[in-house]
Short mmCIF file of C-alpha atoms in Angstrom, two decimals:
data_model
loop_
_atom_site.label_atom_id
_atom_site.label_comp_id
_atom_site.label_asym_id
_atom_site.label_seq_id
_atom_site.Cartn_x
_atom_site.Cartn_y
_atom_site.Cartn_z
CA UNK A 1 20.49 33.42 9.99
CA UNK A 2 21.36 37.13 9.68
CA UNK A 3 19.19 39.06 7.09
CA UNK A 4 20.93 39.24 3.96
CA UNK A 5 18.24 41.81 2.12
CA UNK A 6 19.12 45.13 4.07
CA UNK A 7 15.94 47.89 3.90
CA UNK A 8 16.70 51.98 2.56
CA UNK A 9 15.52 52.83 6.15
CA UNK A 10 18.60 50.61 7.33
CA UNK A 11 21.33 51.07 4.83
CA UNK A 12 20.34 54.98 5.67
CA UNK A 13 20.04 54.45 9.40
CA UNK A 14 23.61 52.35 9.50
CA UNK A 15 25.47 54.98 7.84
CA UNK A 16 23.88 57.76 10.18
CA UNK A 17 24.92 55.52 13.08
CA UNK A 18 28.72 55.95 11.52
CA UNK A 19 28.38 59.74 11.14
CA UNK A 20 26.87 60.07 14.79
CA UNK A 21 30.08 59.56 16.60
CA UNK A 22 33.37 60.99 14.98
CA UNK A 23 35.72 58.01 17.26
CA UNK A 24 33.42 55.58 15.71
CA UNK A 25 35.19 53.44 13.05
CA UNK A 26 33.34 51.80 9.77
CA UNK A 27 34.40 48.24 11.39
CA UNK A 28 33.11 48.95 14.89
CA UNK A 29 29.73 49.84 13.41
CA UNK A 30 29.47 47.15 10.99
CA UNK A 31 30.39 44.59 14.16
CA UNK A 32 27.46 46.55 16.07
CA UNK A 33 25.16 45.69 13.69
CA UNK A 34 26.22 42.30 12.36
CA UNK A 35 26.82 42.82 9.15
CA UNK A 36 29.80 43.39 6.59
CA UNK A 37 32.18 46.10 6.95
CA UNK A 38 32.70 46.43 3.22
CA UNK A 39 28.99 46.54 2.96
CA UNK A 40 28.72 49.28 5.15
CA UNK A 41 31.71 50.91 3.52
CA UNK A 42 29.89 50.71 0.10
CA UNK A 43 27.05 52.42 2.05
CA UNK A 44 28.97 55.07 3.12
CA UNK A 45 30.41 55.59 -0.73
CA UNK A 46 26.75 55.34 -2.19
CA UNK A 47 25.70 58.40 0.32
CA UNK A 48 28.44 60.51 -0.30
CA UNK A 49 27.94 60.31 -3.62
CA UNK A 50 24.35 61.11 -3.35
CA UNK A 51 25.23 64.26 -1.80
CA UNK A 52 23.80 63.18 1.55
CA UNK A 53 20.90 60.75 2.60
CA UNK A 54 16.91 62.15 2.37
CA UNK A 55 16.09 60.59 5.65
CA UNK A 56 15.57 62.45 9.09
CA UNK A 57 17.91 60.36 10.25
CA UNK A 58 21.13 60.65 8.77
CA UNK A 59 23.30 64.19 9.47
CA UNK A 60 23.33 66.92 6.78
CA UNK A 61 26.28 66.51 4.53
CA UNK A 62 28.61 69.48 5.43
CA UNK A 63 32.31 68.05 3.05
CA UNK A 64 30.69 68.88 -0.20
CA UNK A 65 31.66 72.27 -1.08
CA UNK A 66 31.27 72.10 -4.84
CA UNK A 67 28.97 75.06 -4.53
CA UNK A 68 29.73 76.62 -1.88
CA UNK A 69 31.50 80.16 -2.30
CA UNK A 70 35.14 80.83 -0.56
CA UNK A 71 33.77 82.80 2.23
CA UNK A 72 31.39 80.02 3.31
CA UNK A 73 34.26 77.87 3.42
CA UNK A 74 36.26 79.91 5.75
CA UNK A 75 32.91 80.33 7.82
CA UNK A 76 32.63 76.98 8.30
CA UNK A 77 36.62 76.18 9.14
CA UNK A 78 36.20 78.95 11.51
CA UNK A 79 33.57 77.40 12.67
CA UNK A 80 34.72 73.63 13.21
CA UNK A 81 38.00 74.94 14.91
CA UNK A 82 35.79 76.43 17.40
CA UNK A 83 34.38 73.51 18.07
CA UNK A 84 37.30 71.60 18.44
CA UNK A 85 38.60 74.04 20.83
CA UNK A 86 35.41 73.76 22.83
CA UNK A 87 35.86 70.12 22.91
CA UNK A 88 39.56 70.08 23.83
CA UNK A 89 38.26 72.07 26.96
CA UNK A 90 35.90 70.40 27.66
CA UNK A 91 38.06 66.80 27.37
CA UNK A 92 40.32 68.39 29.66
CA UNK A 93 37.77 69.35 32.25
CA UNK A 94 36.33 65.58 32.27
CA UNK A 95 40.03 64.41 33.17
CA UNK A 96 40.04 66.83 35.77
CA UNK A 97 36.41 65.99 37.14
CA UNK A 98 37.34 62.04 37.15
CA UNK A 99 40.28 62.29 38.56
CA UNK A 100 38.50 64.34 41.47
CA UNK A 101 35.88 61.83 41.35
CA UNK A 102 38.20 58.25 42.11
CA UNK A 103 40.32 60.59 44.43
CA UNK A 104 36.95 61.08 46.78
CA UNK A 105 35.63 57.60 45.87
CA UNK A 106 39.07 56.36 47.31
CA UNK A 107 39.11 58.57 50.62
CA UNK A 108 35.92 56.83 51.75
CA UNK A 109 37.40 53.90 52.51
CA UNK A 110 38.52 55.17 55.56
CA UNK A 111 34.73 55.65 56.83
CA UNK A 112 33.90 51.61 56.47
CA UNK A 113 34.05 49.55 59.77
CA UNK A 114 36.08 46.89 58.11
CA UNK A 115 38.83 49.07 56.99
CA UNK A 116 38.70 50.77 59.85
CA UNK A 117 39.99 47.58 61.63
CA UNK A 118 42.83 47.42 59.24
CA UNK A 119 43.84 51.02 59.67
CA UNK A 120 44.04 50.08 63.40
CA UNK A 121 46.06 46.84 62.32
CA UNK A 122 48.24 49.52 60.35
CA UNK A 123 48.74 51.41 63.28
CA UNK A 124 50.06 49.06 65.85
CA UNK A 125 52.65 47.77 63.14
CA UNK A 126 54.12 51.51 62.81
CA UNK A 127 53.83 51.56 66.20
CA UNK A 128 54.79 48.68 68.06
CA UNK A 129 58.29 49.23 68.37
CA UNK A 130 57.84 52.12 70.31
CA UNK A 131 54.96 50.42 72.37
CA UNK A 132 53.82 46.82 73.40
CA UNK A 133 51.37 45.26 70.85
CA UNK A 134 49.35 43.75 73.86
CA UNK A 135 49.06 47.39 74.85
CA UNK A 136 48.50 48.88 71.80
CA UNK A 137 45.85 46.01 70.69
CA UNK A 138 43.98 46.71 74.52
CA UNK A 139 44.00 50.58 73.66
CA UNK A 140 42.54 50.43 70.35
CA UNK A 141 40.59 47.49 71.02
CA UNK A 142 41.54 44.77 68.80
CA UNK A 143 41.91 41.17 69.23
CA UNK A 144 46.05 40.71 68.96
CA UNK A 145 45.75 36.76 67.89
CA UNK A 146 43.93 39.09 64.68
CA UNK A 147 46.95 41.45 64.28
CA UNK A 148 49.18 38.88 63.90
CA UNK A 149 47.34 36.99 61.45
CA UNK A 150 47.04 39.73 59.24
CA UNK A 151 50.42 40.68 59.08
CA UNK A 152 51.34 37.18 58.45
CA UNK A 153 49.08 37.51 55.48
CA UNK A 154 50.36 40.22 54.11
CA UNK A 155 52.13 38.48 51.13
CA UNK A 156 49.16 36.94 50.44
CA UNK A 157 47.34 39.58 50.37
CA UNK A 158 49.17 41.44 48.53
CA UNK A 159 49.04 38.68 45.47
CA UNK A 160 45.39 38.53 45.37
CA UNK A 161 45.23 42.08 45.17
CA UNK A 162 47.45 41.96 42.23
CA UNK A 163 45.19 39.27 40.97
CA UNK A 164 41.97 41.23 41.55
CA UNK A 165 43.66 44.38 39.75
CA UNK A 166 44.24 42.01 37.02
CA UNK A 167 40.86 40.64 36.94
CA UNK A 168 39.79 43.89 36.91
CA UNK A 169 41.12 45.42 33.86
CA UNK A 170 39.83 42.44 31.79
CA UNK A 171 36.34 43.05 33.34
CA UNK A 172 36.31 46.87 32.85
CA UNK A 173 37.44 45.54 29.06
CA UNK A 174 34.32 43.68 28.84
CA UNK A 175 31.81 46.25 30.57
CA UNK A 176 32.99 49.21 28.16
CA UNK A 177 32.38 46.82 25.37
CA UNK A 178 28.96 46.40 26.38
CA UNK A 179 28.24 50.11 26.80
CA UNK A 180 28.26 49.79 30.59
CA UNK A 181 25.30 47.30 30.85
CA UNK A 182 26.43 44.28 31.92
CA UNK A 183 26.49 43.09 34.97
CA UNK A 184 28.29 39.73 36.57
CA UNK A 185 26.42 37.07 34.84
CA UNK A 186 26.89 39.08 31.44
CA UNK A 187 30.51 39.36 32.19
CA UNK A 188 31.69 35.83 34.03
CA UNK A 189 30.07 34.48 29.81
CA UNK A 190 31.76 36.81 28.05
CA UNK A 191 35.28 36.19 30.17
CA UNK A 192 34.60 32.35 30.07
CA UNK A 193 33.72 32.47 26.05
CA UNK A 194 36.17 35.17 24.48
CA UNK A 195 39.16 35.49 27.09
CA UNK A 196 38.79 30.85 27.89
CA UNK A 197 39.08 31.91 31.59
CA UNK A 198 37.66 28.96 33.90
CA UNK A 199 35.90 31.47 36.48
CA UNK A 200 33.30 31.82 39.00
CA UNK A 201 30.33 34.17 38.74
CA UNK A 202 30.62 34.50 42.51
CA UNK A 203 34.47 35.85 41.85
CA UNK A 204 33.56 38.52 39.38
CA UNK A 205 30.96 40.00 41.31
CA UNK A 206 33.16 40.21 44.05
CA UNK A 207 35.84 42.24 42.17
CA UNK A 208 33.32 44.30 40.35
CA UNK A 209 32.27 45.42 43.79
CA UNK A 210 35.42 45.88 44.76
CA UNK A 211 36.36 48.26 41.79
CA UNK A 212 32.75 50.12 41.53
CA UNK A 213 32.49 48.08 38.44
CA UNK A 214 28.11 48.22 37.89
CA UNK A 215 26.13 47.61 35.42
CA UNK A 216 22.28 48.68 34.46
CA UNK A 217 20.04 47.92 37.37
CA UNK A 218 16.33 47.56 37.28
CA UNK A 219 14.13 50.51 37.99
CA UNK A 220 10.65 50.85 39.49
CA UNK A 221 8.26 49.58 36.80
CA UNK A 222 5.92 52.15 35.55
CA UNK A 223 2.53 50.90 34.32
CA UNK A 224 1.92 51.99 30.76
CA UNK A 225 -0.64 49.36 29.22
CA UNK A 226 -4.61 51.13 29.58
CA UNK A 227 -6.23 48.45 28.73
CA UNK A 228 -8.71 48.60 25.60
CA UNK A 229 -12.27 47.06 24.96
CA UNK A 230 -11.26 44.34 22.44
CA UNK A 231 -12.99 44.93 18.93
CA UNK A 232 -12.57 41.16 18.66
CA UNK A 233 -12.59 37.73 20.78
CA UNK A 234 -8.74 36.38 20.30
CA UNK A 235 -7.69 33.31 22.40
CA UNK A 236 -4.41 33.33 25.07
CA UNK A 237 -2.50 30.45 23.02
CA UNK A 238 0.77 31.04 25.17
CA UNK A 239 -0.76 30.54 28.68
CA UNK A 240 2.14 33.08 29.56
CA UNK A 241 4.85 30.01 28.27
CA UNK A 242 6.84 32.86 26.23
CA UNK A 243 9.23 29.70 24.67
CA UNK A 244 9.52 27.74 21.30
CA UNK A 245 11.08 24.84 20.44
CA UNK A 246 12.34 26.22 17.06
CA UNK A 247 12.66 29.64 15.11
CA UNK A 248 10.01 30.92 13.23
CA UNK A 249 6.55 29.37 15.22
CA UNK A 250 6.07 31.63 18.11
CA UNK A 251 6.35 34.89 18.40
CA UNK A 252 5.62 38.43 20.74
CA UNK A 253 5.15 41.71 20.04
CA UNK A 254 3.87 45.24 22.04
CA UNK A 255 4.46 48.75 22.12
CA UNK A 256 6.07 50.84 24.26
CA UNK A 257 6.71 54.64 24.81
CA UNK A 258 10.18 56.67 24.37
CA UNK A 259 10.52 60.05 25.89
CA UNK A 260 11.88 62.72 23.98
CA UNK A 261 12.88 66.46 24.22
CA UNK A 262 9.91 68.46 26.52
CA UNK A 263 7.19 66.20 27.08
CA UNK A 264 7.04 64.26 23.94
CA UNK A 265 7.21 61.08 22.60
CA UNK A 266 7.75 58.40 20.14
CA UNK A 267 6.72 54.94 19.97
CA UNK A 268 8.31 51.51 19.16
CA UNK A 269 6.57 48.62 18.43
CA UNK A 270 8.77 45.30 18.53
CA UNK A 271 7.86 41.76 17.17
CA UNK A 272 10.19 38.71 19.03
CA UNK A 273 10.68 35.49 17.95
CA UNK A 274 10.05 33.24 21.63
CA UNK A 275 12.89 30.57 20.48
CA UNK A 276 15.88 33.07 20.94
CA UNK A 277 13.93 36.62 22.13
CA UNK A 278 15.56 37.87 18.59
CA UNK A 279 14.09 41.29 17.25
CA UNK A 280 12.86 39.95 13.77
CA UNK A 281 10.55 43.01 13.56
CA UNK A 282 10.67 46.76 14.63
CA UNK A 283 8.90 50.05 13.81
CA UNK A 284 9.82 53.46 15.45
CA UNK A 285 6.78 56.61 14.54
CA UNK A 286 5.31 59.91 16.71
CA UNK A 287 1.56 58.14 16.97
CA UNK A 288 0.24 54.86 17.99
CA UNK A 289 -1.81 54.04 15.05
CA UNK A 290 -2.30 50.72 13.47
CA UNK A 291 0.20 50.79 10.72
CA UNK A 292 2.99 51.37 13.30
CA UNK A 293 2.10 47.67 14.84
CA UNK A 294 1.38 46.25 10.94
CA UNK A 295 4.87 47.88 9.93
CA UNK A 296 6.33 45.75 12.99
CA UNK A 297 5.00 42.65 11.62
CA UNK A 298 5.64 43.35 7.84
CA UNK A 299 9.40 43.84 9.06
CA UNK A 300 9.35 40.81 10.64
CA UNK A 301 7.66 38.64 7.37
CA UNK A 302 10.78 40.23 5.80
CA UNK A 303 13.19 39.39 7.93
CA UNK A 304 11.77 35.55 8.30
CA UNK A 305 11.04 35.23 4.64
CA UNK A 306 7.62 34.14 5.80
CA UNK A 307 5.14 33.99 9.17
CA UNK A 308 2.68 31.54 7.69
CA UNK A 309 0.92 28.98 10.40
CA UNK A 310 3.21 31.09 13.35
CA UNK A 311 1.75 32.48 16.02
CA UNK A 312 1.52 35.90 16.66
CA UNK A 313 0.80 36.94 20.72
CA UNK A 314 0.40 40.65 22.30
CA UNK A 315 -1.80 42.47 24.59
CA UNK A 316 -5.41 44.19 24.07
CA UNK A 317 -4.35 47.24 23.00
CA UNK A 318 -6.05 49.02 20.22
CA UNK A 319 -3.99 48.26 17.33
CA UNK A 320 -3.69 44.74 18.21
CA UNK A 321 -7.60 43.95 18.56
CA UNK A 322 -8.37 46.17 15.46
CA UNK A 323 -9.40 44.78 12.28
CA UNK A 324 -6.84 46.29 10.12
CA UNK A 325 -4.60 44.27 12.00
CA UNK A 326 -6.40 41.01 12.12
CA UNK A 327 -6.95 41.43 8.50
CA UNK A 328 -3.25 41.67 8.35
CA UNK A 329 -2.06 38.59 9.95
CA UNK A 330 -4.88 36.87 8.07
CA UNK A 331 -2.94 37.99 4.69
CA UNK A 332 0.02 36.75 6.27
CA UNK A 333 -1.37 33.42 7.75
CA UNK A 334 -0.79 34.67 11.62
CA UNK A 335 -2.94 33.28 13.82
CA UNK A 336 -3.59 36.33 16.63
CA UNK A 337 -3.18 35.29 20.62
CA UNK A 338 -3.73 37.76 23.46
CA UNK A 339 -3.80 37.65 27.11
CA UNK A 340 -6.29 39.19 29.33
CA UNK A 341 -7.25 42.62 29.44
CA UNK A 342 -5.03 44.81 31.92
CA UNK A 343 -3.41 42.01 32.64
CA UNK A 344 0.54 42.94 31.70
CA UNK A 345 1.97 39.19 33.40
CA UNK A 346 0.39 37.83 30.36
CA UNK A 347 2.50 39.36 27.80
CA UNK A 348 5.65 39.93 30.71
CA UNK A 349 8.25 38.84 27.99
CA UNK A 350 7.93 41.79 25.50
CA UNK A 351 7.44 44.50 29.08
CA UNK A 352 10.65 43.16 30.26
CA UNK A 353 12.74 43.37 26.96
CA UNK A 354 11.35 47.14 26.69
CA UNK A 355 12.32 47.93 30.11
CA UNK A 356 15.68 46.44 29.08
CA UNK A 357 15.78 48.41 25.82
CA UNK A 358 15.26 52.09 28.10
CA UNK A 359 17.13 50.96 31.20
CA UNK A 360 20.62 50.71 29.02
CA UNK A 361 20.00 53.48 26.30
CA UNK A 362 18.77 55.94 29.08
CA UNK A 363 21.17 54.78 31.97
CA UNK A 364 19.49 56.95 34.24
CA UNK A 365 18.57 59.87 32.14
CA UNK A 366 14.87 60.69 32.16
CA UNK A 367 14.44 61.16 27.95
CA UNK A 368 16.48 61.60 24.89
CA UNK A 369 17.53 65.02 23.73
CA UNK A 370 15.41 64.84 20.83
CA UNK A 371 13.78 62.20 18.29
CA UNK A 372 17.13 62.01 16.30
CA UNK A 373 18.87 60.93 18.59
CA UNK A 374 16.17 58.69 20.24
CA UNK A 375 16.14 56.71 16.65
CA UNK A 376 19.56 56.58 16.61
CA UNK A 377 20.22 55.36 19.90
CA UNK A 378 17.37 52.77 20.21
CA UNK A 379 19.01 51.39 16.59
CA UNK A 380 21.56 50.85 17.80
CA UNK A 381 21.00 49.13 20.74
CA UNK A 382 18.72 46.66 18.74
CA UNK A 383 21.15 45.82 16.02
CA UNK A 384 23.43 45.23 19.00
CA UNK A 385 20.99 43.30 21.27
CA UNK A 386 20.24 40.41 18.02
CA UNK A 387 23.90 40.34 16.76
CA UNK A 388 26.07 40.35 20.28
CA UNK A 389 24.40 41.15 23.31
CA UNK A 390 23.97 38.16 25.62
CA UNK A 391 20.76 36.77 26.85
CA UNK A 392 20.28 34.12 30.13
CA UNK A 393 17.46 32.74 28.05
CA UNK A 394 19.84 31.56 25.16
CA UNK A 395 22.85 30.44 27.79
CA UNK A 396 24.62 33.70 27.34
CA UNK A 397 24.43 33.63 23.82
CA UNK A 398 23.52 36.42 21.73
CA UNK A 399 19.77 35.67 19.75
CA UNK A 400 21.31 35.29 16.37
CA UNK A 401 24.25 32.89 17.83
CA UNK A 402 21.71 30.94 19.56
CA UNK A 403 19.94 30.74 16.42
CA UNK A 404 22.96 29.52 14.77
CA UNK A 405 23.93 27.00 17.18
CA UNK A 406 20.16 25.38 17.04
CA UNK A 407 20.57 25.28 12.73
CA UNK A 408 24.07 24.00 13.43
CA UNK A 409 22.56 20.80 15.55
CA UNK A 410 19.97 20.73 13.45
CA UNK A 411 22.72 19.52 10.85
CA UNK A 412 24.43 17.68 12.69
CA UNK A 413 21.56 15.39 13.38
CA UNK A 414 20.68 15.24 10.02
#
């Protein structure tokens, strides 16, 4: 079930996300982050009428001008009509760059071997009334039983194209939903589930490599676990099985590193429930102390109402094998598992949902501008990853639809 009882941090981090982006609306965020529109809305009223959030996260409020003499008002109109000249410009230049861009993606068709057989088949039509097609099949050397088949084809052809174009546009539809991350399996759910199409994976991937259609790949896996002499002896109760039969029993957590502005960092620390990989717990701070894994696994005995007699499983890293912590998940009636030192296959679940996490906020990019918008940005994609991004794991449902459909059955057998 979706969490109900909404933190300050959130409320104040949800109505940042909706001042981040001007072409954002207040029901496109709310849908990112699974929860009510009007409830955002009534977010949105609360800060305004607070003059502004007191968080790092959320922009400075710049509409109030209760205070604010005449000529600081003109400054500032001044100033946002510059802006929105700059970014009229600039607009205009990025229509200008893509449409350079498909115009040279286009022309190198002309360089592959297989269209360079139809250009030849292209040819000897224009052609062969002014020359034999044996001849003109010997001279460019093509087999002319293969001419002749394609230009009987060319009806057909010509309807699958119109069928791939048409497959296309709901797939590009579906990709710009998912912020450009999703790749055929991803899509062929999505097309099958929201659009009812009966379609093959094998299909889509076709046409998305016909139409430079890509999502996030995978890139070289940097090692970023040292491991730590443990201040404690904890058993490996998962024996690397990273599943659950139900919510709530089993879960994963770890920490990982997100590069910001010159050389610096922040840190996440994530707690996941093993039944549906959900995000019940998260905590995002510029050190690596022990409160930033406890304030993971306090979220987390928020979210669930309770952890008692789960299991809690993570590496040996510091602020896992410290007592603060174990004191903490004694408090909380967490029994503590961990793998084997330097040993990252034993805790693979939580690496590969952090490489996930950077792989489609980053798309490429080497770090974020600045911690802002590193918070922001890694928000967002969590809210979105629990609420409607799809996982193989759950049958290309998202974690808190899978968790929905198990309560639903649940009922049903009941």
């Amino acid at each position: 079930m979706v969490m109900k009882v909404y933190s300050p941090e959130f409320k104040a981090d949800a109505v940042a996300l909706f001042h981040s982006d001007p072409d954002l609306t207040i029901a496109q965020t709310a849908r990112d982050l699974g929860i009510n529109a009007e409830t955002l809305r009534n977010w949105i009223r609360a800060d305004r009428t607070r003059g502004g959030s007191t968080t790092g996260l959320t922009r400075k409020n710049v509409t109030s001008t209760t205070e604010a003499d005449e000529a600081t008002t003109e400054a500032l109109r001044a100033e946002i009509e510059t802006l929105r000249a700059e970014l009229k410009a600039a607009r205009k230049e990025n229509v200008t760059l893509a449409t350079e861009r498909d115009i040279l993606r286009k022309a190198t068709k002309f360089f592959r071997g297989d269209d360079l057989v139809t250009s030849r088949y292209r040819f000897i039509e224009d052609h062969c009334e002014t020359y034999p097609v044996k001849r003109l099949c010997q001279v460019l050397d093509v087999v002319r039983s293969g001419f002749y088949k394609w230009r009987r084809g060319r009806e057909a052809r010509a309807e699958r194209e119109r069928a791939d174009q048409a497959l296309a546009e709901k797939i590009k539809a579906v990709h710009a939903e998912s912020d450009g991350t999703y790749g055929s399996p991803r899509v062929t759910a999505e097309l099958r589930d929201a659009a009812g199409m009966r379609i093959n994976e094998k299909k889509v991937a076709r046409v998305m490599r016909k139409f430079n259609i890509v999502g996030v790949h995978l890139r070289k896996k940097v090692r970023t676990t040292v491991p730590e002499p443990a201040n404690q002896v904890v058993p490996d109760l998962f024996k690397r099985d990273f599943t659950a039969a139900q919510p709530g029993v089993k879960y994963m957590g770890d920490i990982t590193y997100l590069p910001v502005g010159d050389g610096e960092f922040l840190y996440l620390a994530t707690v996941l429930d093993c039944f549906s990989r959900r995000v019940v717990g998260w905590s995002i701070a510029d050190h690596m102390r022990t409160e930033l894994v406890a304030d993971a696994l306090k979220t987390a005995t928020a979210t669930r109402g309770s952890l008692d007699g789960a299991i809690f499983h993570s590496d040996h890293g510091a602020q896992y094998t410290s007592k603060e912590f174990a004191e903490l998940c004694k408090e909380l009636g967490v029994t503590q598992s961990m793998g084997a030192v330097g040993t990252s296959a034993d805790n693979a679940a939580c690496e590969s949902f952090h490489a996930s996490l950077k792989r489609e906020t980053l798309q490429g990019s080497r770090r974020w501008d600045g911690a802002r918008a590193c918070r922001l940005s890694v928000f967002r994609w969590l809210t979105r990853y629990n609420t409607r991004r799809r996982h193989k794991n759950n049958g290309q449902l998202s974690p808190v639809a899978y968790e929905a459909q198990h309560s639903a059955m649940l009922t049903l057998a009941a």
